[in-house]
Amino acid sequence: MAHQGAVIENLSNRKLFVILLALLGAQIVFFLVGALCSPQPSTSMEFLTTKCIDKHAGNSKEWFHLRPPKCNPIDNLEEYRPRSADMRDIVFVAQMPHPRSGHELEYSPWFQFLLGMLDVEIEYNPNIPVVPKALLELEISLAYRTKDDGPTDWHEFVSSTVQRSLECSIDPSKMHSGYLYNCSTIDLFELGANPYPFYLLNIRLPVNRTACAIDPSGPNCGIGLISDLRVIAIHQNGGFTAIWLWMKTIVSPLAILATLWYYKRVSALNRPKYLIEKAILALGVALCVMDFPLEWVTLWFRTPLMLLISDLRQGLFYTVLFSFWLVFAGEHLIDDSARNNIKNYWKNLSFILTASACLLIYDLAERGMQLSDPFFSIWSSDRGAWWAYASLYIAFACTVAYFAFLFFKVIRVWQTIKTKRSAHLHQLNEIRRLKIEAIIYRFKFLMIFTLVCAFSTIISYVMKQWGEGQLHSDEPEESFLTQSTSSFFTGTFGMWNIYVILLLSMYAPSHKHYASAQILMDENEDLMDDIGTESAPMTTFLKANTD
């Protein structure tokens, strides 16, 4: 019986060229959709809070708002004399979003998330110094209003008392009254969904003067003379969300169909699945999970879990994709005694599992806690920040070690191809030699595509983490996620789908009559023999010599 093998080995050059040309066209379309049709991923809006007088000093449940005005404003905070000993009669108010051209703008569920940062403006005063790493305590209440509510009908979303470390510095040449400290921007809140059109923030900075006299480093004791508070709100652009969701909606059925087709082909074989077949199948399932457009639910229902679910789905895909690359390279490299056994990869996979575990712990600690308290931040305490840094640094170190090892593996596979080619191909007749040459070239193309995909994945991962880090930095408006074009993200998303679907289609068994498929009886049988087998010729060709 003639060898049947995988689609990539038996497909004609003409058909393969047409398929690859179509995939290249699809990749270009993904980039163009992001470049020409989609806005930047996120945008920001800045709010200078209005300082209002609360005659009840926080003892009532009333909300202070600006449109329509319910606020007795304080023009100059330095000249204001508090009515209460703890200064709870001063309320900093931010009403989001801003009006524009006389029309009140609205947030939309299409915005997906809402991230709030706080910029504290402190005026230099030699009599009121700023303590290094001063402890800032905020009593924050966040309210929302729907379209059906009246302009004064605000409903409490969440109220919390939070503490943040305030790091400020000032140039010695500017240590004069009227100059402002340069203070780091601090995390305020993060909403994993954006279900309401209007939000209202009421913020108080209570001061216990008696406690401050005993401990000058206590909450709000060493924060200096506060001039203003600025809230920076960042949300995902609705246009980007629409493009992203429609892409996933169109691509998801293709990924599901390709995975089911591959599973049907492999399951029909009269033998157990090989490790590389299981790895490709797992990669297809992970892609289907990531592609499924679950975000449509957020347009009709309040789903604060969605941001965490999206991170977990993408994390699952990263883990399976990185694991597959090791198996893919290893199955074409290691000898027969170790091949086709996942246990022999535990040292290699430990890098991936460690990095994934660290990032999972960080994500659950940060966004998991924010489900019940949007004002929670793991960075707000020294211990929490230490654990966060430890998780991220360990994950980064494991990722670097993994990709260095993967690059080493790919080089060894390349050398194995060269050695085997020079040692065996000259012994074959011309027809068989041309067939093996074609298989080698196709495998090399797939390895190059793998390296390109790996490099782009690294860049995408680093850019995403870097961009999210910038969102929590002193200049969140300059984040890569708010300034970059969307073509990189749409192009990378398309590349992942094209790569996985190509693997599913090219590595599926190409035979039509599964009943005639034979079980591989002799793994050491050479590729050049005429005995029909179900082993991949490329794998057999690259295996170690037993002579």
XYZ file of C-alpha atoms in Angstrom, residues 14-462:
449
model
C -0.069 24.082 -7.118
C -2.789 23.577 -4.492
C -0.369 24.367 -1.694
C 0.692 27.577 -3.445
C -2.945 28.659 -3.855
C -3.665 27.958 -0.175
C -0.621 29.885 1.025
C -1.434 32.786 -1.301
C -4.970 32.910 0.096
C -3.649 32.877 3.668
C -1.213 35.678 2.843
C -4.115 37.691 1.463
C -6.091 37.030 4.652
C -3.138 38.187 6.756
C -2.911 41.433 4.785
C -6.650 41.964 5.275
C -6.270 41.591 9.052
C -3.576 44.277 9.092
C -5.563 46.596 6.828
C -8.707 46.240 8.946
C -6.788 47.500 11.978
C -4.936 50.206 10.044
C -7.811 51.614 7.983
C -11.059 50.719 9.755
C -10.309 50.650 13.467
C -9.492 53.538 15.817
C -6.765 53.276 18.439
C -7.521 50.614 21.076
C -8.133 52.947 24.027
C -8.610 56.603 24.794
C -8.445 58.758 27.917
C -10.366 61.684 29.370
C -9.110 63.962 32.137
C -11.285 65.455 34.876
C -10.206 68.264 37.200
C -12.255 67.667 40.316
C -14.444 70.406 41.729
C -14.109 71.025 45.453
C -17.479 71.213 47.201
C -18.517 72.047 50.792
C -20.448 69.342 52.627
C -22.174 70.995 55.570
C -23.009 67.571 57.004
C -19.316 66.553 56.934
C -20.034 63.178 55.370
C -22.788 62.189 57.802
C -25.512 62.255 55.138
C -26.006 60.042 52.099
C -26.321 62.923 49.653
C -24.392 63.028 46.403
C -22.596 66.103 45.158
C -22.715 66.577 41.403
C -22.002 69.224 38.790
C -24.693 68.798 36.104
C -27.147 70.038 37.343
C -25.091 71.754 40.045
C -25.413 70.522 43.578
C -22.206 71.927 44.948
C -21.147 74.910 47.038
C -17.732 75.284 45.414
C -14.474 76.126 47.159
C -12.524 78.560 44.996
C -9.247 78.431 46.889
C -8.550 75.379 48.995
C -5.592 77.031 50.749
C -7.780 79.844 52.073
C -10.705 77.624 53.048
C -11.216 76.998 56.752
C -12.664 73.503 57.332
C -15.867 73.271 59.333
C -15.037 69.836 60.698
C -11.935 68.743 62.565
C -11.353 65.789 60.222
C -11.893 67.823 56.990
C -14.694 65.556 55.774
C -16.634 68.644 54.791
C -14.383 68.962 51.711
C -15.592 66.792 48.834
C -13.715 66.407 45.545
C -16.256 65.789 42.788
C -15.762 64.356 39.280
C -18.704 63.687 36.986
C -17.927 61.438 34.020
C -17.931 61.789 31.070
C -17.459 65.412 30.055
C -20.102 67.260 28.037
C -19.112 68.333 24.547
C -20.556 71.244 22.535
C -23.443 71.530 24.968
C -24.345 67.840 24.699
C -23.806 65.336 27.469
C -21.657 62.448 26.319
C -22.305 58.891 27.469
C -20.224 55.860 28.240
C -21.244 52.723 26.414
C -21.010 48.957 27.022
C -18.921 48.950 23.828
C -16.153 50.613 25.879
C -15.684 47.265 27.730
C -13.722 48.603 30.723
C -13.138 51.827 32.646
C -9.808 52.475 34.349
C -9.429 55.424 36.712
C -6.105 56.997 37.698
C -5.573 59.796 40.213
C -3.115 62.653 39.836
C -2.584 64.557 43.090
C -1.450 68.178 42.741
C 0.427 69.371 45.838
C 1.635 72.945 46.182
C 4.972 73.569 47.807
C 4.725 75.129 51.260
C 7.741 75.165 53.603
C 5.396 75.007 56.616
C 3.539 71.926 55.346
C 6.183 69.468 54.109
C 5.536 66.287 52.142
C 6.768 63.127 53.842
C 8.609 60.641 51.571
C 6.184 57.892 50.547
C 3.381 59.659 52.352
C 0.320 57.549 53.131
C -2.720 58.860 51.274
C -6.121 57.711 52.535
C -9.193 58.280 50.392
C -12.852 57.834 51.227
C -14.337 57.221 47.789
C -17.913 56.751 46.647
C -18.715 55.842 43.061
C -22.269 56.310 41.787
C -23.952 55.643 38.465
C -26.980 56.895 36.579
C -28.892 55.210 33.760
C -30.596 56.835 30.797
C -33.979 56.338 32.460
C -32.937 58.160 35.638
C -33.383 61.856 36.234
C -30.303 64.117 36.220
C -30.138 64.018 40.033
C -30.970 60.329 40.526
C -27.598 58.825 41.392
C -27.274 55.258 42.685
C -24.362 54.010 44.738
C -22.138 51.617 42.826
C -19.500 51.075 45.507
C -17.991 52.932 48.439
C -14.606 52.184 49.929
C -11.745 53.560 51.977
C -8.423 52.996 50.272
C -4.819 53.803 51.037
C -2.132 54.596 48.509
C 1.529 55.471 48.775
C 2.206 58.992 47.476
C 5.653 59.539 45.992
C 6.472 63.172 45.252
C 9.579 65.174 44.449
C 10.410 68.752 43.543
C 13.326 70.444 41.869
C 15.330 72.448 44.452
C 15.119 75.479 42.168
C 11.319 75.357 42.408
C 11.053 75.151 46.170
C 8.977 78.318 46.348
C 5.315 78.942 47.076
C 3.144 78.441 44.014
C 5.201 75.623 42.504
C 3.830 72.083 42.431
C 5.446 68.820 43.438
C 5.943 66.173 40.787
C 3.859 63.313 42.167
C 3.434 59.861 40.708
C 0.030 58.948 39.296
C -1.739 56.381 41.439
C -4.314 53.693 40.670
C -7.829 54.653 41.662
C -10.294 52.090 40.296
C -10.887 49.618 37.478
C -14.245 48.391 36.213
C -14.193 45.145 34.246
C -17.365 46.210 32.407
C -18.875 49.534 31.429
C -22.642 49.017 31.691
C -23.744 52.517 32.730
C -23.670 55.765 30.725
C -22.840 58.151 33.604
C -20.605 57.937 36.673
C -19.998 60.210 39.644
C -17.060 60.285 42.039
C -17.160 61.833 45.515
C -13.766 61.767 47.246
C -12.812 62.857 50.758
C -9.400 63.032 52.421
C -10.052 62.678 56.179
C -7.384 63.864 58.607
C -7.193 62.821 62.249
C -5.225 65.701 63.688
C -4.777 64.020 67.082
C -3.345 60.878 65.451
C -1.135 62.995 63.203
C 0.345 64.777 66.220
C 1.356 61.392 67.608
C 2.447 59.836 64.293
C 3.310 62.351 61.544
C 3.601 59.491 59.036
C -0.016 58.396 59.558
C -2.777 58.534 56.919
C -3.024 61.978 55.293
C -0.619 63.466 57.846
C 2.355 64.097 55.583
C 0.737 64.728 52.204
C 1.433 68.470 52.163
C -0.865 71.188 50.851
C -3.189 69.644 48.292
C -4.184 72.016 45.525
C -6.264 69.810 43.225
C -7.092 66.234 42.322
C -7.220 65.122 38.706
C -8.949 61.926 37.616
C -7.806 60.302 34.370
C -10.392 57.863 32.989
C -9.289 55.385 30.297
C -11.651 53.174 28.322
C -11.521 50.955 25.268
C -12.789 52.636 22.121
C -16.162 51.398 20.938
C -15.018 51.337 17.309
C -12.099 49.076 18.187
C -14.431 46.801 20.194
C -16.804 46.512 17.223
C -13.987 45.611 14.816
C -12.546 43.126 17.325
C -15.889 41.434 17.992
C -16.814 41.128 14.334
C -13.408 39.655 13.550
C -13.872 37.050 16.266
C -17.431 36.368 15.133
C -16.296 35.704 11.553
C -13.147 33.744 12.426
C -14.528 31.679 15.318
C -16.726 29.345 13.185
C -13.767 28.688 10.868
C -11.553 27.735 13.818
C -14.252 25.478 15.287
C -14.889 23.740 11.960
C -11.156 23.233 11.333
C -10.681 21.749 14.809
C -13.670 19.417 14.464
C -12.505 18.316 10.995
C -9.004 17.612 12.314
C -10.394 15.681 15.294
C -12.596 13.593 12.995
C -9.678 12.773 10.674
C -7.292 11.801 13.471
C -9.890 9.863 15.478
C -10.757 7.729 12.449
C -7.239 6.301 12.289
C -6.778 2.712 13.389
C -4.215 3.620 16.040
C -3.797 5.857 19.127
C -3.118 9.531 18.520
C 0.518 10.638 18.457
C 1.724 13.298 20.856
C 2.130 15.901 18.124
C -1.438 15.207 16.957
C -2.717 15.684 20.495
C -0.725 18.918 20.760
C -2.193 20.281 17.510
C -5.684 19.317 18.663
C -5.158 21.034 22.024
C -3.929 24.142 20.186
C -7.060 24.125 18.032
C -9.296 23.874 21.111
C -7.407 26.714 22.834
C -7.837 28.871 19.721
C -11.574 28.157 19.667
C -11.846 29.167 23.319
C -9.963 32.425 22.685
C -11.819 33.240 19.451
C -15.345 32.647 20.749
C -16.984 36.116 20.784
C -18.279 35.918 24.339
C -17.916 39.709 24.654
C -21.231 40.193 22.836
C -22.880 39.367 26.178
C -21.485 42.575 27.694
C -23.615 44.687 25.348
C -26.821 43.495 27.021
C -25.801 42.324 30.486
C -23.557 43.684 33.205
C -20.627 41.258 33.271
C -17.760 42.535 35.423
C -16.117 39.105 35.068
C -15.480 39.611 31.356
C -12.122 41.379 31.693
C -10.804 38.570 33.903
C -12.287 35.902 31.604
C -10.617 37.524 28.587
C -7.259 37.470 30.359
C -7.711 33.818 31.326
C -8.680 32.799 27.798
C -5.706 34.555 26.275
C -3.443 33.128 28.971
C -4.685 29.620 28.140
C -3.891 30.158 24.466
C -0.403 31.452 25.266
C 0.289 28.423 27.482
C -0.893 25.876 24.918
C 0.835 27.677 22.020
C 4.188 27.858 23.829
C 3.865 24.205 24.878
C 3.051 23.156 21.321
C 6.180 24.821 19.943
C 8.351 22.761 22.266
C 6.571 19.546 21.352
C 6.625 20.427 17.655
C 10.391 20.976 17.693
C 11.114 18.086 20.051
C 9.118 15.487 18.113
C 11.269 16.175 15.076
C 14.489 16.003 17.039
C 14.659 13.521 19.902
C 15.277 9.792 19.479
C 12.632 7.096 19.313
C 12.932 6.052 22.970
C 11.873 9.503 24.179
C 9.547 10.595 21.395
C 5.753 10.561 21.671
C 5.676 10.838 25.483
C 4.640 14.067 27.183
C 6.456 13.060 30.389
C 9.801 13.538 28.639
C 9.000 17.246 28.174
C 8.404 18.105 31.830
C 11.681 20.010 32.186
C 10.969 22.031 29.061
C 7.343 22.693 29.975
C 8.233 23.744 33.527
C 9.258 27.180 32.214
C 5.841 27.683 30.654
C 3.870 26.326 33.593
C 5.806 28.457 36.095
C 5.309 31.640 34.071
C 1.607 30.861 33.535
C 1.092 30.116 37.236
C 2.746 33.404 38.265
C 0.653 35.446 35.846
C -2.505 33.585 36.890
C -1.857 34.342 40.566
C -1.228 37.999 39.752
C -4.371 38.275 37.618
C -6.592 36.587 40.207
C -5.158 38.740 42.996
C -5.589 41.995 41.060
C -8.674 41.648 38.889
C -10.261 38.926 40.985
C -10.428 41.209 44.028
C -11.616 44.109 41.872
C -14.826 42.225 41.162
C -16.036 43.067 44.652
C -13.988 46.241 45.204
C -13.041 48.194 42.050
C -10.772 50.390 44.190
C -8.595 47.482 45.258
C -5.023 47.430 43.989
C -2.363 44.875 44.796
C 0.162 47.699 44.384
C -1.322 49.728 47.252
C 0.749 47.991 49.948
C 4.446 47.189 50.138
C 3.764 43.481 50.635
C 1.280 43.360 47.765
C 3.662 45.247 45.492
C 6.464 42.840 46.454
C 4.344 39.824 45.497
C 3.245 41.516 42.274
C 6.812 42.317 41.268
C 7.942 38.824 42.229
C 5.227 37.202 40.084
C 5.954 39.400 37.074
C 9.746 39.068 37.304
C 9.599 35.276 37.694
C 7.206 35.040 34.746
C 9.458 37.277 32.654
C 12.587 35.273 33.536
C 10.851 31.982 32.679
C 9.608 33.433 29.382
C 13.100 34.569 28.392
C 14.575 31.183 29.338
C 11.831 29.403 27.392
C 12.376 31.316 24.168
C 16.134 30.908 24.403
C 15.622 27.149 24.762
C 13.085 27.102 21.906
C 15.525 28.924 19.626
C 18.183 26.353 20.548
C 15.760 23.538 19.703
C 14.912 25.030 16.320
C 18.614 25.356 15.440
C 19.165 21.696 16.318
C 16.212 20.664 14.157
C 17.681 22.698 11.299
C 21.051 20.993 11.727
C 19.368 17.586 11.839
C 17.622 18.300 8.550
C 20.927 19.284 6.957
C 22.737 16.191 8.254
C 20.000 13.748 7.273
C 19.623 15.343 3.893
C 23.291 14.987 2.976
C 23.495 11.449 4.403
C 20.416 9.839 2.799
C 19.002 11.714 -0.149
C 21.791 10.761 -2.551
C 20.848 7.091 -2.023
C 17.324 7.530 -3.392
C 16.011 7.360 -6.895
C 15.085 10.668 -8.478
C 11.306 10.447 -7.925
C 11.620 9.585 -4.223
C 14.358 12.185 -3.744
C 12.209 14.940 -5.252
C 9.319 13.947 -2.995
C 11.462 14.091 0.128
C 12.968 17.395 -1.014
C 9.457 18.820 -1.339
C 8.553 17.619 2.154
C 11.725 19.186 3.584
C 11.030 22.523 1.934
C 7.464 22.510 3.236
C 8.636 21.654 6.716
C 11.231 24.446 6.568
C 8.533 26.895 5.540
C 6.405 25.798 8.486
C 9.352 26.201 10.854
C 10.037 29.704 9.513
C 6.340 30.553 9.921
C 6.592 29.199 13.471
C 9.543 31.477 14.225
C 7.721 34.485 12.755
C 4.637 33.631 14.809
C 6.760 33.180 17.940
C 8.547 36.499 17.412
C 5.271 38.355 16.784
C 3.694 36.684 19.809
C 6.579 37.822 21.990
C 6.268 41.378 20.677
C 2.488 41.334 21.177
C 2.827 39.983 24.712
C 5.534 42.484 25.675
